[in-house]
Coordinates of N, CA and C in Angstrom, one line a residue:
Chain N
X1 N -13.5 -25.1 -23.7 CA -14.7 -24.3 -23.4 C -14.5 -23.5 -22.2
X2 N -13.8 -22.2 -22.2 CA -14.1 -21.3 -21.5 C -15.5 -21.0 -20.3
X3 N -14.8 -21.2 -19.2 CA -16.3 -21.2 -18.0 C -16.6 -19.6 -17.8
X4 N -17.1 -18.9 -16.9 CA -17.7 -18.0 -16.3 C -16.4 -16.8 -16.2
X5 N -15.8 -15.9 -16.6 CA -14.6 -15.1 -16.4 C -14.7 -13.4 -15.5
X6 N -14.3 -13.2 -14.8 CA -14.7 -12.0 -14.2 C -13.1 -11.1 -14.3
X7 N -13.3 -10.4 -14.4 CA -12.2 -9.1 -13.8 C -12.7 -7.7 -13.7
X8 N -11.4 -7.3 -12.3 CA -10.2 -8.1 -11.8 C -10.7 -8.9 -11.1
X9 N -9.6 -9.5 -10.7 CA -9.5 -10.6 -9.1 C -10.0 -9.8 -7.8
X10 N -9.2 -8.5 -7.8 CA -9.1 -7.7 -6.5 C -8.9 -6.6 -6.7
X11 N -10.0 -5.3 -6.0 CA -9.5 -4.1 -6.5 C -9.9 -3.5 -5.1
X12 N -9.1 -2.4 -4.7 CA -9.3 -1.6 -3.6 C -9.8 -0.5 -3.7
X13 N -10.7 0.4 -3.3 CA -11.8 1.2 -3.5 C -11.7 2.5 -2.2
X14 N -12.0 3.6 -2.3 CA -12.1 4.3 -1.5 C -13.8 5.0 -1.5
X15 N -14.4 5.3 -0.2 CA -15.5 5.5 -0.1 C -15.8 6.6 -0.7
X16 N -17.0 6.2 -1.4 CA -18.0 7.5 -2.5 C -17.0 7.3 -4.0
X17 N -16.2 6.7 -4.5 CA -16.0 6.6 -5.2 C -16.9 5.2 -6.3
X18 N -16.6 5.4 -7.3 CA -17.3 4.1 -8.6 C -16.5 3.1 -8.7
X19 N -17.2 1.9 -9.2 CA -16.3 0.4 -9.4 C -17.7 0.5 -10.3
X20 N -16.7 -0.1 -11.6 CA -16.7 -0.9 -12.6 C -16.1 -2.9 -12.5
X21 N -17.3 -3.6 -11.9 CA -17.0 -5.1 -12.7 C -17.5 -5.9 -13.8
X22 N -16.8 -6.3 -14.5 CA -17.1 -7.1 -15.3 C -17.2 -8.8 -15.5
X23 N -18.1 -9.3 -16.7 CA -18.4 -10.6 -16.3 C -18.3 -11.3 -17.5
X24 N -18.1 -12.4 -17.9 CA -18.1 -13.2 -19.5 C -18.7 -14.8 -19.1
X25 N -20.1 -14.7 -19.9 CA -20.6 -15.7 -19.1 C -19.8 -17.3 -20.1
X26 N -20.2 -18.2 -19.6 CA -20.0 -19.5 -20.1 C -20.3 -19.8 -22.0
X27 N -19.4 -20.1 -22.4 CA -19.6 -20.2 -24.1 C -21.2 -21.0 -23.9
X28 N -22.5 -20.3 -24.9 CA -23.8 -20.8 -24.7 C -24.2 -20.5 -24.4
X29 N -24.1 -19.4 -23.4 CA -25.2 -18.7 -22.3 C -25.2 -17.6 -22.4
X30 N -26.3 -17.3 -22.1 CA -27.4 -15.9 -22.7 C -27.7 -15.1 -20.9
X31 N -28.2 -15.2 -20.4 CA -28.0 -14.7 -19.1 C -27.2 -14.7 -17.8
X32 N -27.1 -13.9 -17.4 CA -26.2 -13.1 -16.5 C -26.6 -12.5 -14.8
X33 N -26.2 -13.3 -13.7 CA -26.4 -13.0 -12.6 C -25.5 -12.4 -11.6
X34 N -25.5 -11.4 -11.0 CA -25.2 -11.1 -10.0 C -25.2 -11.4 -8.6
X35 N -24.2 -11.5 -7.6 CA -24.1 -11.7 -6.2 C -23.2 -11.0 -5.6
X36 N -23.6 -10.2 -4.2 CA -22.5 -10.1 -3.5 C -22.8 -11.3 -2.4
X37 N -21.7 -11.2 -2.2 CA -20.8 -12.5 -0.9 C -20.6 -11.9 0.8
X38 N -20.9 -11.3 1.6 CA -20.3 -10.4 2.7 C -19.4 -11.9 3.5
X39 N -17.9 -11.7 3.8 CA -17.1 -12.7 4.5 C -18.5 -13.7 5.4
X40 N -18.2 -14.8 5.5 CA -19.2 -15.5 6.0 C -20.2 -15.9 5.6
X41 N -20.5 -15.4 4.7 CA -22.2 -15.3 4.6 C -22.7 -16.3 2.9
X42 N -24.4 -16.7 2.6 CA -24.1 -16.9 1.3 C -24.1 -15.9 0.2
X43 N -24.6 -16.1 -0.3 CA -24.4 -15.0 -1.8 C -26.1 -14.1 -1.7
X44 N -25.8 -13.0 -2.2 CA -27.8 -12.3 -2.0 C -27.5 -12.2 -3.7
X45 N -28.8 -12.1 -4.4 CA -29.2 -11.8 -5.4 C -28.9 -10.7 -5.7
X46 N -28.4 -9.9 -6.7 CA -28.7 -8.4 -6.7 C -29.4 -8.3 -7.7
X47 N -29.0 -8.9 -9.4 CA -30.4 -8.7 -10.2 C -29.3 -9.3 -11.1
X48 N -30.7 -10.0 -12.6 CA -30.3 -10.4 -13.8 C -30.5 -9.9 -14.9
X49 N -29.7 -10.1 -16.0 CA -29.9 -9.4 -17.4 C -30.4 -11.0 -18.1
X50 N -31.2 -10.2 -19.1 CA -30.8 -11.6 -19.7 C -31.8 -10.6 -21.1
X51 N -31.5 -10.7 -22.3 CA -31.7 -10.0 -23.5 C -31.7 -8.4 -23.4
X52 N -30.5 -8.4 -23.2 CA -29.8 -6.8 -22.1 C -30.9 -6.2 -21.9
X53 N -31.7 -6.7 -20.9 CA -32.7 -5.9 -19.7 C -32.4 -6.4 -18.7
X54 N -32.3 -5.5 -17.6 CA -32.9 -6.2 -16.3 C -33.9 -6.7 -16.0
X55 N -34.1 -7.8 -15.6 CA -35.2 -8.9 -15.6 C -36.1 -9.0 -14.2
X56 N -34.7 -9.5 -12.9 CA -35.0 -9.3 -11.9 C -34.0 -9.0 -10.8
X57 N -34.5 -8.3 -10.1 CA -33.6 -7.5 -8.7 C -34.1 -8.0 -7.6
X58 N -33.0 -8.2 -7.1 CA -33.2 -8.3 -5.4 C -33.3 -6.7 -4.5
X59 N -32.6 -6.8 -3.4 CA -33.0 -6.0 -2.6 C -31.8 -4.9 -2.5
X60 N -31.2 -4.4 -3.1 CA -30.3 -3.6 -3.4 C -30.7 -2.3 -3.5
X61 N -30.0 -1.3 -3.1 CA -30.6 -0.1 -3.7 C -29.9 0.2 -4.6
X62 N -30.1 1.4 -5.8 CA -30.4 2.4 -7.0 C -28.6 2.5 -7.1
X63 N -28.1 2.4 -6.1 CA -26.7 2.6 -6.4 C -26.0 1.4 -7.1
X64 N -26.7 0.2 -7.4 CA -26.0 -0.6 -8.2 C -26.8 -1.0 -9.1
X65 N -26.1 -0.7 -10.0 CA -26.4 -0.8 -11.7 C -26.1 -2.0 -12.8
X66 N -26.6 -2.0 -13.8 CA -25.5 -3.2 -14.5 C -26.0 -2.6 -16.0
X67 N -25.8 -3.7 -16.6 CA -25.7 -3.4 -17.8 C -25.2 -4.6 -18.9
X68 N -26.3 -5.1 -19.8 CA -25.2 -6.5 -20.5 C -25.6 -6.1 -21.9
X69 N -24.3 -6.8 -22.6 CA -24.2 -6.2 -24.3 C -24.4 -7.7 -25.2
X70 N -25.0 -6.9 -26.4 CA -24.8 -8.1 -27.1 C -24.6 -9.0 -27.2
X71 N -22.7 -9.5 -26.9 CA -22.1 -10.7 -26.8 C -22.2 -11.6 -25.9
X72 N -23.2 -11.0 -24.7 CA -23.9 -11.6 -23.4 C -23.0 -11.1 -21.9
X73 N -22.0 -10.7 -22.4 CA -21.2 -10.1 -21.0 C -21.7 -8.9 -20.3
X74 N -21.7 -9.2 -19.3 CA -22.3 -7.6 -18.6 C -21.4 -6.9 -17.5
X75 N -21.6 -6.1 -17.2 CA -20.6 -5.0 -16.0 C -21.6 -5.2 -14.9
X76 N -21.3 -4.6 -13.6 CA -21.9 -4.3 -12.5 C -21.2 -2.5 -12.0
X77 N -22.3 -2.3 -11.8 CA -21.3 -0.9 -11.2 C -22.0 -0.2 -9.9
X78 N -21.3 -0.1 -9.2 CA -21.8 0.1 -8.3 C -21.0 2.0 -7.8
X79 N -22.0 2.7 -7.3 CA -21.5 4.5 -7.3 C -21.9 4.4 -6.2
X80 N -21.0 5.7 -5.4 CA -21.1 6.1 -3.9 C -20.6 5.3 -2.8
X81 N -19.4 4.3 -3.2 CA -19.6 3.2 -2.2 C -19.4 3.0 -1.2
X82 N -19.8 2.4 0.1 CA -19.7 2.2 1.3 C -18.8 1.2 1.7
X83 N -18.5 1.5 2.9 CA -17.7 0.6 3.6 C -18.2 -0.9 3.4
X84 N -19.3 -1.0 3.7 CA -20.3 -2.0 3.8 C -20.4 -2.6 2.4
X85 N -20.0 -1.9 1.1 CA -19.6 -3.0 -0.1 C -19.0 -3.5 -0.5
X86 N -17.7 -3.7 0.7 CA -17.0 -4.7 0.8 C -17.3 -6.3 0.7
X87 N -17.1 -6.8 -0.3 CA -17.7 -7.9 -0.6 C -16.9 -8.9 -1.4
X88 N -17.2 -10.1 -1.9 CA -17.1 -11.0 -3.0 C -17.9 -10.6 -4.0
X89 N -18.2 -10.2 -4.9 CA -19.4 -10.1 -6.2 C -18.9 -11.3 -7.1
X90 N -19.9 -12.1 -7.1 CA -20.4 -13.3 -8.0 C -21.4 -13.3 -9.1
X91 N -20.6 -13.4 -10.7 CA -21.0 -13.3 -11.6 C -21.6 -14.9 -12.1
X92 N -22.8 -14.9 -12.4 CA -23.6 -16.7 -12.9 C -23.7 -16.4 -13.9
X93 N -23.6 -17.5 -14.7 CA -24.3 -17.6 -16.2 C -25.2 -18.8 -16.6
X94 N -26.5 -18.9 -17.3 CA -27.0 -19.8 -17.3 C -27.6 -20.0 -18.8
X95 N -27.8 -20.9 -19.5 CA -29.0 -20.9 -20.6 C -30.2 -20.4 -20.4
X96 N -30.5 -19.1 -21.6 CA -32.0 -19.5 -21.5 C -32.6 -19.2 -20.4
X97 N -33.8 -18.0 -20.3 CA -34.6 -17.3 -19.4 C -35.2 -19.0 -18.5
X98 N -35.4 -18.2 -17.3 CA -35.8 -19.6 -16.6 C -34.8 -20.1 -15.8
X99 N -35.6 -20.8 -14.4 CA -34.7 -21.5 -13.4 C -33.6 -22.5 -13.6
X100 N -32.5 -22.2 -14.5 CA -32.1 -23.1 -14.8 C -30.1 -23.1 -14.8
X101 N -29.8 -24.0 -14.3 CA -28.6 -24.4 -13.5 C -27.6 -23.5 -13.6
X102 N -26.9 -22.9 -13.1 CA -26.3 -21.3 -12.8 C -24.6 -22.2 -12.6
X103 N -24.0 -21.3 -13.4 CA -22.3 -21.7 -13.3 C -21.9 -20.4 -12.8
X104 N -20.8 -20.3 -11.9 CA -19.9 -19.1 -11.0 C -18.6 -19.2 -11.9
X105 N -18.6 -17.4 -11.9 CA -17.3 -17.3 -11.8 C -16.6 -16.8 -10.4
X106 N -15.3 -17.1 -10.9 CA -14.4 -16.8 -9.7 C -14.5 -15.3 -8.7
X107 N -14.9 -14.6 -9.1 CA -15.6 -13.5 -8.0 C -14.0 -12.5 -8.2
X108 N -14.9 -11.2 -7.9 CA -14.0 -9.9 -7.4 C -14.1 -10.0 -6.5
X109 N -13.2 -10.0 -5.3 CA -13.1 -8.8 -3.8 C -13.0 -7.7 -4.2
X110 N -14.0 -7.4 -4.0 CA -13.8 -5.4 -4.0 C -13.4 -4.9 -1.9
X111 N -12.7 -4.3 -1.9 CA -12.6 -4.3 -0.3 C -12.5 -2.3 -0.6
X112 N -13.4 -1.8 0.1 CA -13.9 0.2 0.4 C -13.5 0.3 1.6
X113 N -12.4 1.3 1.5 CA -11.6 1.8 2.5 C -12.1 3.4 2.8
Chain D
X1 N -42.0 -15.1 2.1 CA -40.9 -15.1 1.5 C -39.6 -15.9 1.9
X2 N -39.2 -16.8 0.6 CA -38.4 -18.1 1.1 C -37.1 -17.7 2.0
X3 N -36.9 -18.9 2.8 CA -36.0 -18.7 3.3 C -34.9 -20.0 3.8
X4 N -33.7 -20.1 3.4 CA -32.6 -21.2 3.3 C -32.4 -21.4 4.8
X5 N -32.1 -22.4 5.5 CA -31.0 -22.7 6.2 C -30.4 -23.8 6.0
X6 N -28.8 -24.3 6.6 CA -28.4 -24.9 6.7 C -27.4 -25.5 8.0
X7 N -27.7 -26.7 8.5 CA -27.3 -27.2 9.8 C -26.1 -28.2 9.3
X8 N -25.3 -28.6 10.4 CA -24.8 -27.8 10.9 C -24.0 -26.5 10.4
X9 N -23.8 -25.6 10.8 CA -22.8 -24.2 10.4 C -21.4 -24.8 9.8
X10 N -21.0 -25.7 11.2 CA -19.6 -25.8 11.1 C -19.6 -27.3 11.2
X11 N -18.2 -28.3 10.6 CA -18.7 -29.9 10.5 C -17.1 -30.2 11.0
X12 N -16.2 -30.7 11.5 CA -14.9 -31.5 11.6 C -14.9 -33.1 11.7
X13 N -14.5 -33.6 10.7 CA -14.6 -34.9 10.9 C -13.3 -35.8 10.4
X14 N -12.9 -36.8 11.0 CA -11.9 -37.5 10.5 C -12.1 -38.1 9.5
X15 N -11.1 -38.2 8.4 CA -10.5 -38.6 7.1 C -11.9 -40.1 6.9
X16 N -12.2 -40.1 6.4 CA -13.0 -42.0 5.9 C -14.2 -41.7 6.1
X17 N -14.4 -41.0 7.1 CA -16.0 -40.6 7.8 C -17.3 -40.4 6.5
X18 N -18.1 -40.9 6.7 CA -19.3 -40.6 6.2 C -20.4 -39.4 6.3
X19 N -20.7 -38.8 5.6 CA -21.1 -37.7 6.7 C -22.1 -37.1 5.7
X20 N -23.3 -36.1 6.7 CA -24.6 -35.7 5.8 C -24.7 -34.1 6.6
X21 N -24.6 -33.6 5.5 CA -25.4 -32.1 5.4 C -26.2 -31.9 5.4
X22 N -27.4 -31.3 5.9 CA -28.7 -30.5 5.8 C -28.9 -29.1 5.2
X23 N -30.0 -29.3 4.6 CA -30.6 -28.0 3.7 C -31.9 -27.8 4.0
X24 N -32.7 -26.7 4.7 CA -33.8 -26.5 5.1 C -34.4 -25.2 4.0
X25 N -35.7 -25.4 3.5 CA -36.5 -24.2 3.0 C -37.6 -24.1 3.0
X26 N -38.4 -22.8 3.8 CA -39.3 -22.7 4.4 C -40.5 -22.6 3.1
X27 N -40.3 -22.2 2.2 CA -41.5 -22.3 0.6 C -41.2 -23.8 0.3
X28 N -42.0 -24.6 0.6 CA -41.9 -26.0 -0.4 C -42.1 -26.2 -2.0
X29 N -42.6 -25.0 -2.5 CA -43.2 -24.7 -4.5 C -41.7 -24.1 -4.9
X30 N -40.6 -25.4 -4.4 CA -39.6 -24.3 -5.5 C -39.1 -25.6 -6.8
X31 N -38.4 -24.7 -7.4 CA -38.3 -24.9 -8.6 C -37.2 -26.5 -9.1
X32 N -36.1 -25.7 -7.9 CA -34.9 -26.7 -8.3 C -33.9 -26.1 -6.8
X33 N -33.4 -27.5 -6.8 CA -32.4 -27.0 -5.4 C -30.5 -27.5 -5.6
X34 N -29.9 -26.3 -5.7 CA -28.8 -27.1 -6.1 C -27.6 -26.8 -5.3
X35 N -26.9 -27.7 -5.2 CA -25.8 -27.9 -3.9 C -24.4 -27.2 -4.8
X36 N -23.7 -26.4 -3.8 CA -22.5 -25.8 -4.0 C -21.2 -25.9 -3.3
X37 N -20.0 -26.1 -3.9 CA -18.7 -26.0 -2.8 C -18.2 -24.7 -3.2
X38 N -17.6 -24.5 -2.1 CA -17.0 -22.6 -2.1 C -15.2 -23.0 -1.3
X39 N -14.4 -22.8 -2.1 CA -13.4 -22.6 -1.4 C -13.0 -21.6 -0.7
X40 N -12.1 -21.3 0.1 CA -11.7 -20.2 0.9 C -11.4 -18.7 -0.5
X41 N -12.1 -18.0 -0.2 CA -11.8 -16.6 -1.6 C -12.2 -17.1 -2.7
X42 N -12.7 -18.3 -3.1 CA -12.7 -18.4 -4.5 C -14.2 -18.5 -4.6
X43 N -14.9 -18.7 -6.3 CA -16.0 -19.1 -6.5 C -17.0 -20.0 -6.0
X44 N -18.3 -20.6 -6.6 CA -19.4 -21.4 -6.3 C -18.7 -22.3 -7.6
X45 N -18.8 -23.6 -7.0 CA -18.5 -25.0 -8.3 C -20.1 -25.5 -7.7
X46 N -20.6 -26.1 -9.0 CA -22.0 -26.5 -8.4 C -21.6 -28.0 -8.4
X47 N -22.2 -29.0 -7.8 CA -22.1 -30.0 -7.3 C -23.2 -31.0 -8.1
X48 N -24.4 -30.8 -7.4 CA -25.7 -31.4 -8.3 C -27.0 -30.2 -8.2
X49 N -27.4 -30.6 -9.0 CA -28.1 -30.0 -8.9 C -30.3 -30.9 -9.1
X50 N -31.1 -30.6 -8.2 CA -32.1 -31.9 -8.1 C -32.8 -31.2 -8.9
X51 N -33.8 -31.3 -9.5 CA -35.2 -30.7 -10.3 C -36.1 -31.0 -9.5
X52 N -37.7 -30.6 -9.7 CA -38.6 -30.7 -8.2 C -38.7 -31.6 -8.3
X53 N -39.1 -32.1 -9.4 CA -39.7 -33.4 -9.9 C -38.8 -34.6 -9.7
X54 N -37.3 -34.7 -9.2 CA -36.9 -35.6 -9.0 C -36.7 -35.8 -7.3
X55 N -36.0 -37.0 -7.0 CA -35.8 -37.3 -5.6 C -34.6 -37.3 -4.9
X56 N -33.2 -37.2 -5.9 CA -32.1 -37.2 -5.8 C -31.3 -37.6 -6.7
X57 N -30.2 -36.7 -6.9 CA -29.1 -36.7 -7.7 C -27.8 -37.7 -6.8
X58 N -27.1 -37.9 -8.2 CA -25.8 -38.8 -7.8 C -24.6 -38.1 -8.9
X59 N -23.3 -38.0 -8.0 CA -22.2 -38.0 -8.3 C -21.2 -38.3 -7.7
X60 N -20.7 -39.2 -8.4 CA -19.1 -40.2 -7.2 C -19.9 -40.4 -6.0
X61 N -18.7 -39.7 -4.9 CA -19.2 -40.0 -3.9 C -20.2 -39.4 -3.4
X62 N -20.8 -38.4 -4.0 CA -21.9 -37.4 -3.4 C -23.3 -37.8 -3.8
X63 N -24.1 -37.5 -2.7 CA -25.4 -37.8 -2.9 C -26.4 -37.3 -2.4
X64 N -27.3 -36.5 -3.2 CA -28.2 -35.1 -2.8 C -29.8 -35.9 -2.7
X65 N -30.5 -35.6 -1.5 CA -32.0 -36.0 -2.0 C -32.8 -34.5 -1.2
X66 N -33.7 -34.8 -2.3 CA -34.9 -33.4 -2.2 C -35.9 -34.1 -1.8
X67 N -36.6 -33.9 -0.6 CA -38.0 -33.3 0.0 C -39.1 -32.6 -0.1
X68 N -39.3 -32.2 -1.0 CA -40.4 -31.0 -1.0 C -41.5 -30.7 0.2
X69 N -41.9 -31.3 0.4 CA -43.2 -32.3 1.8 C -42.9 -31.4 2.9
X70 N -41.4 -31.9 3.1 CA -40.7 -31.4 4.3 C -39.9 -30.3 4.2
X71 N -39.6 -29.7 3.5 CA -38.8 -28.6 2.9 C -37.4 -28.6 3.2
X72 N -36.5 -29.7 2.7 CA -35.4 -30.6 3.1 C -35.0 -31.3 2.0
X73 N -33.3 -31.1 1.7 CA -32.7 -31.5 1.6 C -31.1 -31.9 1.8
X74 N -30.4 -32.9 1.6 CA -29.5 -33.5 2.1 C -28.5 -33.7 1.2
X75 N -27.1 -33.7 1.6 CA -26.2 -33.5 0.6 C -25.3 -34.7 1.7
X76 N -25.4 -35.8 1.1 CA -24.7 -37.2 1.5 C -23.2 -37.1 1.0
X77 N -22.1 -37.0 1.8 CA -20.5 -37.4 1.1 C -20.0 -38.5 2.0
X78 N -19.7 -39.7 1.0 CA -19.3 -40.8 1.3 C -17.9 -40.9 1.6
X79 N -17.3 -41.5 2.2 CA -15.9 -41.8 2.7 C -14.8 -40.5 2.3
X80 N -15.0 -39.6 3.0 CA -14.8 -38.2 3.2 C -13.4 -38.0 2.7
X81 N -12.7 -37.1 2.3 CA -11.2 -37.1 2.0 C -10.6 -35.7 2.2
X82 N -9.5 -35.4 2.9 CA -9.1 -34.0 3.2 C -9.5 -32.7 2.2
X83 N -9.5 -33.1 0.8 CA -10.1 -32.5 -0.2 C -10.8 -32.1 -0.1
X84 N -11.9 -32.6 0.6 CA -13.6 -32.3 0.5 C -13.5 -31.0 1.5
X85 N -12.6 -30.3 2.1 CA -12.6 -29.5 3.0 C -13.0 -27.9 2.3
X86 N -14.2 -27.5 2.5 CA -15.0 -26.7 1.8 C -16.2 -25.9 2.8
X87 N -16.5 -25.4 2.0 CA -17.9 -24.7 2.7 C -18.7 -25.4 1.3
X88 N -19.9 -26.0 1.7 CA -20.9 -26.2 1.2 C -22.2 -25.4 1.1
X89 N -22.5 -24.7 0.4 CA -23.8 -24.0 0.6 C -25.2 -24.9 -0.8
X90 N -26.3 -24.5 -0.3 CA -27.6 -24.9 -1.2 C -28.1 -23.8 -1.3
X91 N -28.9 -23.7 -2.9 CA -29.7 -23.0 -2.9 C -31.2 -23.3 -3.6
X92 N -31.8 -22.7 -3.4 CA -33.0 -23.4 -3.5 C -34.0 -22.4 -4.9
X93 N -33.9 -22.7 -5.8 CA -35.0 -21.4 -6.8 C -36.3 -21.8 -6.8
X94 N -36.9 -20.8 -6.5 CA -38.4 -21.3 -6.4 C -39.1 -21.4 -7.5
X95 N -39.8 -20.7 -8.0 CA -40.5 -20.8 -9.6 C -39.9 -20.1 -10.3
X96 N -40.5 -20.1 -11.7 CA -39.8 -19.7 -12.9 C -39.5 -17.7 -12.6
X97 N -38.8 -17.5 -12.7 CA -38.5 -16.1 -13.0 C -37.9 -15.6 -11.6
X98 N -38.1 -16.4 -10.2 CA -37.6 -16.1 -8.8 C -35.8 -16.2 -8.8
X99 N -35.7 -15.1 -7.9 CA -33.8 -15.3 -7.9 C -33.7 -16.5 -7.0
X100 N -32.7 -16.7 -7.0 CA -31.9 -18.0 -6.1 C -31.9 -17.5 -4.7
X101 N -32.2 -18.4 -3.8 CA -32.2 -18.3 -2.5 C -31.0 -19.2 -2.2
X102 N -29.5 -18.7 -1.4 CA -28.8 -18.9 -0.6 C -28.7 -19.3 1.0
X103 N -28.3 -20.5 1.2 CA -28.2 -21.0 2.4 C -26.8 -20.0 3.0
X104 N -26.8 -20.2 3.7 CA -25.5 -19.7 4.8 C -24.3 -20.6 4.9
X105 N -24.2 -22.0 4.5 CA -23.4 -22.5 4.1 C -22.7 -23.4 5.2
X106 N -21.9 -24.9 5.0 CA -21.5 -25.3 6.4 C -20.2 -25.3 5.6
X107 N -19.9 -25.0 7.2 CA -18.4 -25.0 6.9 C -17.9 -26.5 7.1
X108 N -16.9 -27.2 6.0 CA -16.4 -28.5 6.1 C -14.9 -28.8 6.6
X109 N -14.3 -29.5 7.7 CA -13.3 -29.7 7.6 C -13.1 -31.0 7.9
X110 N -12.4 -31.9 6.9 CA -11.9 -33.3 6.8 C -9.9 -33.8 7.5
X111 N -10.3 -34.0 8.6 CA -8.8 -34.2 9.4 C -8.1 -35.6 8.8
X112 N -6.7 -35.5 8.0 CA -6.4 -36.2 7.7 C -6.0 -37.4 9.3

């Protein structure tokens, strides 16, 4: 049983340019969470899909986007990037709309030069 | 609007040691509170996870109890092992449809 899969591992980015991540949640699960990570820090919410709509968003601005298909995997994209989106992005997946137990995948470093 | 912490930041302790984490959250109406290990670059592995309605979870040596009252919870690891050397973070979801609120996480290190 395949867990939570993301790619890539690591991708290097130059400022104002786009990143494309993607996510493959847990065999079973229907919704899809986002996180970035800043070194140190814990994870912030950025928003969830879950019957390919965005459901709910944290405090992100307009510059990050997502997007989930059918098969339940979704992208993150994020345009214009900053220095400052330098991050871990952490993809969850869970059963079923509702507070309910969130599996990680292994995370992208995106690092914007 | 809820808010995580976690004491201490940083933990060092020798190999056998017994040892307890803290998890603080200022909204007591949350949903479910569930404990995390983070290795150095890698992912969240969830650990236990409590429901409101319960009082604490058990796994091996780990042992989580929830508070609600007091807005507190504790993440118990029994006879510690260099392994356990992690960052621990909690997160706490409040009601149905609320994102996950993230602790800041303690950093663990077990001296063999």
């Amino acid at each position: 049983d395949a867990g939570v899969t993301q790619s890539p591992t690591h991708l290097i980015k130059t400022r104002g340019q786009q990143v494309t991540l993607r996510c493959s949640p847990k065999s079973g699960h229907d919704t899809v969470s986002w996180y970035q990570q800043a070194l140190g820090q814990g994870p912030q919410f950025i928003f969830q899909y879950y019957e390919e709509e965005e459901r709910q968003r944290g405090n992100f601005p307009d510059r990050f986007s997502g997007h989930q298909f059918p098969n339940y995997s979704s992208e993150l994209n994020v345009n214009a990037l900053l220095l400052g989106d330098s991050a871990l992005y952490l993809c969850a997946s869970s059963a079923g709309w509702g507070p309910n137990e969130q599996y990680f995948g292994p995370g992208t470093r995106l690092t914007v030069t | 609007k809820q808010e995580v912490t976690q004491i201490p930041a940083a933990l060092s302790v020798p190999e056998g040691e017994n040892l307890v984490l803290n998890c603080s959250f200022t909204d007591s109406a949350i949903y479910n509170l569930q404990w995390f290990r983070q290795d150095p670059g890698k992912g969240l592995t969830s650990l236990l996870l409590i429901q409101s309605s319960q009082r604490e979870q058990t796994s091996g040596r780990l042992n989580a109890s929830l508070d609600k009252s007091s807005g507190r919870s504790t993440l118990y690891i029994a006879a510690s092992q260099p392994g356990d050397s992690a960052t621990y973070l909690c997160a706490a979801l409040k009601t149905s449809y609320d994102k996950v609120i993230f602790g800041p996480g303690t950093s663990l290190s077990v001296i063999p």
